[in-house]
Amino acid sequence: MNVVSANIGQSVPRIDGFAKVTGQATYAAEPHPPGLLYGVIVNSLIARGRIEAIHDEAARAVPGVTEVMTHHNRPHTALFEKSYVDGLGVPGSPYRPLHDAEIRFNGQPVAVVFAETFEAAREAAMLIQVDYERWPHNADFDAALHQKYMPSKTRSNYVPPKSRGNASEAYALSPVKIEGRFHLAPEHHNPMEMHATTVIIEEDGALTVWDKTQGPQAVQAYLASALSLSGKKVRVRNPYVGGAFGSGLRAQHNVFLAALGAEMLKRPVRVTLTRPQMFTHVFRPEAVMDIALGADRDGTLQSIIVEGVTDTSRFEHNMENVVVWGLIGYKCPNATADYKIAPRDTYTSSDMRAPGAATGVNLFEMAVDELAWACGMDPLAFRLHNYSEIDAMHNMPLTSNALREALLQGAERFGWNGYPPGPGSLRDGRELIGHGMATGIWDAMFSPTAARARLTSDGRLHIATAASDIGTGTYTILAQTASEAFGIPIDRIDIELGDSTLPECPTEGGSWTAASAGAAVWLACQSLREKFLKALAKSENTPERIKQSEVTLTEGELHGVRDGSREVFSLQEALSFIGEASIEAEETAKPGLRDKISEMRKARFTHSAVFCEVRVDEELGIVRVTRLVNAVAAGRIMNPKTAASQVRGAMVMATGMALHEESLMDERYGRFMNHNFSEYHIPSHADIPEMDVLFVDEKDEEVSPLGIKGVGEIGMCGTAAAIANAIFHATGKRYRTLPIIPGA
Amino acid sequence: MRSFSYSRPASFDEACRVPERTRFLAGGTNLIDLMKSDVERPAHVVDLKSLSMDQIEELPDGGLRLGALATNAGTAEHPLVTGRFPLLASAILAGASPQIRNVATNGGNLNQRTRCHYFYDPDMVCNKRSPGSGCSARGGRNRIMAVLGTSESCIATFPSDMCVALAALNAVVRLRGPDGERAVALRDYHRLPGETPWIDNVLQPGEIVTSIDLPSVSFGEHYTYLKIRDRLSFAFAIVSVAVGLDMESGVIRRGCLALGGVGTKPWCVPEAEALMRDRPPSHSLFRDVAECILEGAVADRDNAAKLKLAPRVIERALWQAAEGTPQSQTCKTIR
């Protein structure tokens, strides 16, 4: 079957854009069922201890308040702790909202006030007084480092570091070496849309749960399990998600509490978090990495030693792949790494955009830059000399690796002309100018995914899968895929996503959705097309002249060619010949499509090369990023427009990581204190220069069925390091703690 | 937020006769936020917007009278302001965002409250919010807090940019209350926290800011508002400096200087300004000025960087003013 590729690879504007900008896209906090109750969460003001008493009399006296739900009066939930493990499966003892009187972290929900109006619920929530028995806690990261450990059970995606050679001996013998402690501040995800849930009670008593999540099926399974409900009684919907960055990977407490409240009150319920409450759950862990690197005088890397620690809660063992990236990406004969987690009395840290790599790649690339300069070598030349064509840690070939092309093309676009002049030597007026670069690497993952394609009598193609479009453009790229695979214009395609009842799709994350859901849609459309053409050929109502024609389907029309003459007829006509109102096919994409996927034998990564120019007023501590170029090698690019937008968005976020974002923990209280957008600084427009994103050609038929690698996260990896390295080049000073803020 | 009564008085006399626990509402960009956060808990909100106080008028001496209800944006863009008091326009444009400036008023800017994390979080003890409860900013995450004018009970920074320029310009705040009208120098309007940090300024119950008077100045291009913050726009000052210099043949006849971001109120030291009288600009002079104005500055746990940064910002701002190259608020390069 030779379908003319029409739509994959084109810069199609977002098909959901109009609905979004005209307010027609429904987000989790927007359905308005009759009789809706508004729930407002009351948060713990201590980090560890026990609730002694909850005084809710004043709250209950507020007109419109219907209930104050606490651990005393909540409905029955699942008996066993394991029933509360969510889709992310972080080992440990999962947090169970309103389970008992114990307080495990500051900001933990202690009560939910339900009222007829949001205003009444919020006012009443302010009137609740809680008496606590306070227990000692530790929320100080430096103190937690003394208790670092490796959990006996690790997260399923954890990649243990694998040593090679003799790193410490090689380090000792290396003529050129650097070592240092690198640090990353904790960050909060802060998508534009705050976490929210609306629970609707259907006529049969089933719950339809509109939730801000990246995985409706994971939340559905979690709710059914934790609330001991029949799976059929819960449906989770998230057709539109206003950003998530990983904060929607776990079922957050708002969804549990909203469903619990609906069960308790037999009323539809909405629970919305405020911006300050967005600082009471997941965050990117704080991290330290002790990195020691040794090289020969000619700049050949001889030794890598990395020890990394990230923080977790006292009750769950959250882990990240922080220390492995340098061992994977550089061909260094001697390398070793160690990773541990440090417990503190906070909520459990969690995955945030490029988890592990955003931390580990950026901090490692800052160290590599130090070594390159110590060798007296152009940082670009140092990378070109030392990067590995294979996964050097597992000694495993890659499905593709266009890092070299990315480095060269990025350098050309930026105008990186050989060895830059020495640090602190470029100046314009009072500003020092610095150029920095770094490489980026991120997993190219694939997860089995199902999709359904259905052609209806109006000639439209309906695609359905339980994927989530968290703002990345999934609707659009799936429409492009369907358009090409089936042969129908994009404006005759409807995409249905974000519903737990749709064909199975893993939680959106890890940049695997484009590759996985894309492949599923491709397969389903191909399958439907075959089925459709077969049925047409077979049906007794199909006119003989058509049966005797060579029938092809393109651009949403059927072409029958016989004896050199061509007859064009519509999908609607064809369906009427078949005698069906609709025809559908469902397929599951597995890594084995095309028989070229070598799941175990090859490693798969996305690569990038980032180049940055900064201007620094050193005296005043002001850094301006003036140019950013990112050359990305991510296999096949489905839609350069939405893909570049993903990379740019991540580069903005990485600029925040380099210069602005930091959740300030007051360890005395165990609370992040700058819990609002006034004081938690994300970059403003003024902080962001024109960003140049280019995609390097990288044909890779092995990485995933459609040759796609995904682009949601790669923009984080390397960008913060390129900025930090440019600051060094401008000033001659090393800043090893991110963010680099005025007065640092 | 908590329930409150709302009224929109038609006259000053009506507005001034207010019961206890009243807050006046103008633009609402700060008050409403604070009410949502349960920091401000007024029983009564008296909306002043129907009172006519939004004019910008010339004064006989060449100065200006800025109505308390004129918006920040309307003030910053007004030709009389940009023509005669570009320092004020620049400071206003250095603050907040266009959306906020379009709504926020001049009177409200004077009366805005601190952005101290601990003040803004009603779970934390704070003397400014709950008199006598203690100060959790001390010993806490206080990088943004004040180093000048602090007391044992409070280290909260006064966050305004506009008021820093108004202080440098020796503006006068005109008030109207139950006992009639009075005028207070801007420099005396805000109070040091001392043992009563919950009292931000000299406003008496029922008193309303009606206007801000700007006496005539002749700084020409010898002014600047230089603001250092944690990102290039839309953040409160870590250190900011407003300077106006009367220059004549390369000599400073009179220098006016105020600091923001470092004090519990807009920070002025007349002795520091007096140092500049009839002196030509020089590094040693400006260093002396900086040293004088920062005398007594004390850091707490996280804000020692301000002690290092402030003199540099002051000196840079003084040079910008002396050289007649005021800081642009759109081009982020600092000369």
PDB file of N, CA, C and O in Angstrom, chain A residues 716-743:
ATOM      1  N   MET A 716      14.985  20.868  27.773  1.00  0.00           N
ATOM      2  CA  MET A 716      15.458  21.146  29.146  1.00  0.00           C
ATOM      3  C   MET A 716      16.919  20.768  29.319  1.00  0.00           C
ATOM      4  O   MET A 716      17.606  21.288  30.180  1.00  0.00           O
ATOM      5  N   CYS A 717      17.326  19.763  28.541  1.00  0.00           N
ATOM      6  CA  CYS A 717      18.599  19.098  28.820  1.00  0.00           C
ATOM      7  C   CYS A 717      19.716  19.824  28.099  1.00  0.00           C
ATOM      8  O   CYS A 717      19.758  19.830  26.876  1.00  0.00           O
ATOM      9  N   GLY A 718      20.592  20.413  28.840  1.00  0.00           N
ATOM     10  CA  GLY A 718      21.708  21.136  28.237  1.00  0.00           C
ATOM     11  C   GLY A 718      21.517  22.642  28.224  1.00  0.00           C
ATOM     12  O   GLY A 718      22.486  23.385  28.314  1.00  0.00           O
ATOM     13  N   THR A 719      20.263  23.102  28.122  1.00  0.00           N
ATOM     14  CA  THR A 719      20.065  24.544  27.985  1.00  0.00           C
ATOM     15  C   THR A 719      20.530  25.308  29.232  1.00  0.00           C
ATOM     16  O   THR A 719      21.214  26.329  29.125  1.00  0.00           O
ATOM     17  N   ALA A 720      20.158  24.798  30.408  1.00  0.00           N
ATOM     18  CA  ALA A 720      20.579  25.503  31.631  1.00  0.00           C
ATOM     19  C   ALA A 720      22.097  25.502  31.750  1.00  0.00           C
ATOM     20  O   ALA A 720      22.711  26.493  32.161  1.00  0.00           O
ATOM     21  N   ALA A 721      22.716  24.390  31.351  1.00  0.00           N
ATOM     22  CA  ALA A 721      24.181  24.313  31.400  1.00  0.00           C
ATOM     23  C   ALA A 721      24.818  25.282  30.417  1.00  0.00           C
ATOM     24  O   ALA A 721      25.806  25.944  30.735  1.00  0.00           O
ATOM     25  N   ALA A 722      24.231  25.381  29.218  1.00  0.00           N
ATOM     26  CA  ALA A 722      24.800  26.302  28.221  1.00  0.00           C
ATOM     27  C   ALA A 722      24.780  27.732  28.762  1.00  0.00           C
ATOM     28  O   ALA A 722      25.726  28.500  28.565  1.00  0.00           O
ATOM     29  N   ILE A 723      23.706  28.075  29.480  1.00  0.00           N
ATOM     30  CA  ILE A 723      23.618  29.426  30.061  1.00  0.00           C
ATOM     31  C   ILE A 723      24.678  29.595  31.152  1.00  0.00           C
ATOM     32  O   ILE A 723      25.416  30.595  31.185  1.00  0.00           O
ATOM     33  N   ALA A 724      24.768  28.605  32.041  1.00  0.00           N
ATOM     34  CA  ALA A 724      25.758  28.697  33.122  1.00  0.00           C
ATOM     35  C   ALA A 724      27.177  28.759  32.545  1.00  0.00           C
ATOM     36  O   ALA A 724      28.025  29.515  33.032  1.00  0.00           O
ATOM     37  N   ASN A 725      27.418  27.976  31.490  1.00  0.00           N
ATOM     38  CA  ASN A 725      28.746  27.968  30.884  1.00  0.00           C
ATOM     39  C   ASN A 725      29.057  29.296  30.193  1.00  0.00           C
ATOM     40  O   ASN A 725      30.193  29.762  30.197  1.00  0.00           O
ATOM     41  N   ALA A 726      28.016  29.897  29.632  1.00  0.00           N
ATOM     42  CA  ALA A 726      28.213  31.214  29.008  1.00  0.00           C
ATOM     43  C   ALA A 726      28.513  32.269  30.075  1.00  0.00           C
ATOM     44  O   ALA A 726      29.306  33.180  29.846  1.00  0.00           O
ATOM     45  N   ILE A 727      27.885  32.118  31.239  1.00  0.00           N
ATOM     46  CA  ILE A 727      28.166  33.063  32.330  1.00  0.00           C
ATOM     47  C   ILE A 727      29.624  32.925  32.771  1.00  0.00           C
ATOM     48  O   ILE A 727      30.308  33.918  33.026  1.00  0.00           O
ATOM     49  N   PHE A 728      30.100  31.687  32.810  1.00  0.00           N
ATOM     50  CA  PHE A 728      31.526  31.503  33.129  1.00  0.00           C
ATOM     51  C   PHE A 728      32.395  32.178  32.073  1.00  0.00           C
ATOM     52  O   PHE A 728      33.336  32.901  32.392  1.00  0.00           O
ATOM     53  N   HIS A 729      32.027  31.951  30.819  1.00  0.00           N
ATOM     54  CA  HIS A 729      32.866  32.521  29.761  1.00  0.00           C
ATOM     55  C   HIS A 729      32.848  34.044  29.812  1.00  0.00           C
ATOM     56  O   HIS A 729      33.860  34.705  29.549  1.00  0.00           O
ATOM     57  N   ALA A 730      31.717  34.599  30.191  1.00  0.00           N
ATOM     58  CA  ALA A 730      31.640  36.057  30.291  1.00  0.00           C
ATOM     59  C   ALA A 730      32.482  36.579  31.449  1.00  0.00           C
ATOM     60  O   ALA A 730      33.187  37.577  31.320  1.00  0.00           O
ATOM     61  N   THR A 731      32.398  35.905  32.580  1.00  0.00           N
ATOM     62  CA  THR A 731      32.939  36.483  33.814  1.00  0.00           C
ATOM     63  C   THR A 731      34.227  35.831  34.292  1.00  0.00           C
ATOM     64  O   THR A 731      34.935  36.414  35.114  1.00  0.00           O
ATOM     65  N   GLY A 732      34.484  34.608  33.819  1.00  0.00           N
ATOM     66  CA  GLY A 732      35.630  33.878  34.346  1.00  0.00           C
ATOM     67  C   GLY A 732      35.364  33.270  35.708  1.00  0.00           C
ATOM     68  O   GLY A 732      36.264  32.734  36.351  1.00  0.00           O
ATOM     69  N   LYS A 733      34.108  33.365  36.161  1.00  0.00           N
ATOM     70  CA  LYS A 733      33.773  32.806  37.476  1.00  0.00           C
ATOM     71  C   LYS A 733      32.827  31.636  37.329  1.00  0.00           C
ATOM     72  O   LYS A 733      31.903  31.682  36.528  1.00  0.00           O
ATOM     73  N   ARG A 734      33.067  30.625  38.154  1.00  0.00           N
ATOM     74  CA  ARG A 734      32.199  29.452  38.123  1.00  0.00           C
ATOM     75  C   ARG A 734      31.111  29.579  39.169  1.00  0.00           C
ATOM     76  O   ARG A 734      31.382  29.820  40.338  1.00  0.00           O
ATOM     77  N   TYR A 735      29.897  29.412  38.720  1.00  0.00           N
ATOM     78  CA  TYR A 735      28.771  29.334  39.646  1.00  0.00           C
ATOM     79  C   TYR A 735      28.237  27.918  39.544  1.00  0.00           C
ATOM     80  O   TYR A 735      27.793  27.489  38.491  1.00  0.00           O
ATOM     81  N   ARG A 736      28.314  27.191  40.620  1.00  0.00           N
ATOM     82  CA  ARG A 736      27.951  25.775  40.562  1.00  0.00           C
ATOM     83  C   ARG A 736      26.577  25.491  41.162  1.00  0.00           C
ATOM     84  O   ARG A 736      26.200  24.342  41.313  1.00  0.00           O
ATOM     85  N   THR A 737      25.900  26.534  41.535  1.00  0.00           N
ATOM     86  CA  THR A 737      24.553  26.356  42.075  1.00  0.00           C
ATOM     87  C   THR A 737      23.552  27.032  41.157  1.00  0.00           C
ATOM     88  O   THR A 737      23.743  28.189  40.786  1.00  0.00           O
ATOM     89  N   LEU A 738      22.526  26.280  40.771  1.00  0.00           N
ATOM     90  CA  LEU A 738      21.445  26.848  39.979  1.00  0.00           C
ATOM     91  C   LEU A 738      20.231  27.032  40.890  1.00  0.00           C
ATOM     92  O   LEU A 738      19.961  26.149  41.699  1.00  0.00           O
ATOM     93  N   PRO A 739      19.504  28.138  40.741  1.00  0.00           N
ATOM     94  CA  PRO A 739      19.713  29.211  39.787  1.00  0.00           C
ATOM     95  C   PRO A 739      20.817  30.173  40.217  1.00  0.00           C
ATOM     96  O   PRO A 739      21.120  30.279  41.401  1.00  0.00           O
ATOM     97  N   ILE A 740      21.375  30.845  39.190  1.00  0.00           N
ATOM     98  CA  ILE A 740      22.389  31.869  39.423  1.00  0.00           C
ATOM     99  C   ILE A 740      21.649  33.196  39.521  1.00  0.00           C
ATOM    100  O   ILE A 740      21.123  33.694  38.523  1.00  0.00           O
ATOM    101  N   ILE A 741      21.553  33.724  40.731  1.00  0.00           N
ATOM    102  CA  ILE A 741      20.699  34.906  40.953  1.00  0.00           C
ATOM    103  C   ILE A 741      21.553  36.109  41.310  1.00  0.00           C
ATOM    104  O   ILE A 741      22.711  35.955  41.696  1.00  0.00           O
ATOM    105  N   PRO A 742      20.982  37.336  41.178  1.00  0.00           N
ATOM    106  CA  PRO A 742      21.755  38.525  41.543  1.00  0.00           C
ATOM    107  C   PRO A 742      22.302  38.389  42.962  1.00  0.00           C
ATOM    108  O   PRO A 742      21.587  37.986  43.874  1.00  0.00           O
ATOM    109  N   GLY A 743      23.571  38.693  43.118  1.00  0.00           N
ATOM    110  CA  GLY A 743      24.190  38.592  44.432  1.00  0.00           C
ATOM    111  C   GLY A 743      24.742  37.210  44.714  1.00  0.00           C
ATOM    112  O   GLY A 743      25.252  36.957  45.797  1.00  0.00           O
TER     113      GLY A 743
END
